Amino acid sequence: ARGGILHVAAVHYAHAVQAALQAGDFQLALEHARRGNSCAPDPSTHAWLALLSAQARRFRGEHELALQAAEEALRTLSDAALGHQDRWFEAAAEGASAAFRVGDLERVEGIAAMLERTTLNTEPRPTQVAMIARVATILLHASRDACALPLLAWLDRVEQRFSTDSILTARISAARGFRAFREGRWLEYRRLSLIGLEGSERAGDRRLAAALR
């Protein structure tokens, strides 16, 4: 019975972390995550708390700690055979983002390879598409174009399935647009960037819209 109560408490704290992140109180988010982990959460909830902690650390500019938290989420999800779900893809993208910011490009490439292996044989999911677009863009920023190409090719294949989803269209267009920029295709870069900007504004994603302006 006590284990059940602790599990409920851990989930409650995970929701509290989400609320604090949305409110922009990243210190409070981390405090809630710490308390959630003190409740002996099950592997799925522990991974969720680690993922949320990685997001809070990213917003605070604590990229080494963000990478550690994202890796913990990935490891827990994989060890518990809970991988390849939405949070797994989110953790992979958080890990790639943090690794890029600390200059660990080998780890960024490793995450990309892991995503490629996983993605080839799965039915595409919205979160999966969004996170792969994010990682592909990170790879392009890191000048790891060869690693980005398989992910971009996969996005090209599945893009039509999500043509009515403004935010996914925006994210895919942003990734493809930056590839065009890298290759010197300026008109195509401008066209795709405008599609991404319009889609992100329509979906209310102010962060992506600001990056595309």
Coordinates of C-alpha atoms in Angstrom, one line a residue, residues 51-59 63 66-67 70 86-101 108 111-112 115 125-142 144 147-148 151-152 154-155 167-176 178-179 205 207-208 211:
L51 CA 13.3 14.2 -18.9
L52 CA 11.5 17.1 -17.2
S53 CA 14.7 17.9 -15.3
A54 CA 16.7 17.9 -18.5
Q55 CA 14.3 20.5 -19.9
A56 CA 14.6 22.7 -16.8
R57 CA 18.3 22.4 -16.9
R58 CA 18.3 23.5 -20.6
F59 CA 16.3 26.6 -19.8
H63 CA 23.8 21.9 -20.3
A66 CA 20.8 18.6 -18.8
L67 CA 22.8 16.0 -20.7
A70 CA 18.5 13.3 -20.6
D86 CA 7.0 9.6 -27.0
R87 CA 9.1 10.3 -24.0
W88 CA 12.0 8.3 -25.4
F89 CA 12.1 10.4 -28.5
E90 CA 11.8 13.6 -26.4
A91 CA 14.7 12.4 -24.2
A92 CA 16.8 11.7 -27.3
A93 CA 16.2 15.2 -28.6
E94 CA 17.0 16.8 -25.2
G95 CA 20.2 14.7 -25.1
A96 CA 21.3 15.8 -28.6
S97 CA 20.6 19.4 -27.8
A98 CA 22.6 19.3 -24.6
A99 CA 25.5 17.3 -26.2
F100 CA 25.7 19.9 -29.0
R101 CA 25.8 22.8 -26.5
V108 CA 25.1 13.9 -31.0
I111 CA 21.9 9.7 -30.7
A112 CA 21.2 10.3 -34.4
L115 CA 17.2 7.4 -33.8
R125 CA 4.2 9.2 -34.4
P126 CA 3.8 13.0 -34.1
T127 CA 6.2 13.4 -31.3
Q128 CA 8.7 11.1 -33.1
V129 CA 8.5 13.3 -36.2
A130 CA 8.9 16.5 -34.2
M131 CA 11.9 15.3 -32.3
I132 CA 13.7 13.8 -35.3
A133 CA 13.3 17.1 -37.1
R134 CA 14.8 18.8 -34.1
V135 CA 17.8 16.4 -34.0
A136 CA 18.3 16.7 -37.8
T137 CA 18.5 20.5 -37.4
I138 CA 21.0 20.2 -34.5
L139 CA 23.1 17.9 -36.7
L140 CA 23.1 20.5 -39.5
H141 CA 24.1 23.3 -37.1
A142 CA 26.9 21.0 -36.0
R144 CA 27.3 16.9 -39.4
C147 CA 24.4 12.1 -40.2
A148 CA 21.4 14.4 -40.8
L151 CA 16.8 11.5 -40.7
L152 CA 15.9 14.2 -43.3
W154 CA 12.8 9.8 -43.4
L155 CA 11.1 13.1 -42.8
I167 CA 3.6 22.4 -35.9
L168 CA 4.9 19.3 -37.5
T169 CA 4.9 21.0 -40.9
A170 CA 6.7 23.9 -39.4
R171 CA 9.4 21.7 -37.8
I172 CA 10.0 19.6 -40.9
S173 CA 10.2 22.8 -43.1
A174 CA 12.6 24.4 -40.6
A175 CA 14.9 21.3 -40.8
R176 CA 14.7 21.1 -44.6
F178 CA 18.4 24.8 -42.9
R179 CA 19.6 22.0 -45.1
D205 CA 5.0 27.9 -31.1
R207 CA 10.1 29.7 -29.7
L208 CA 10.3 28.1 -33.2
A211 CA 14.2 31.2 -34.5

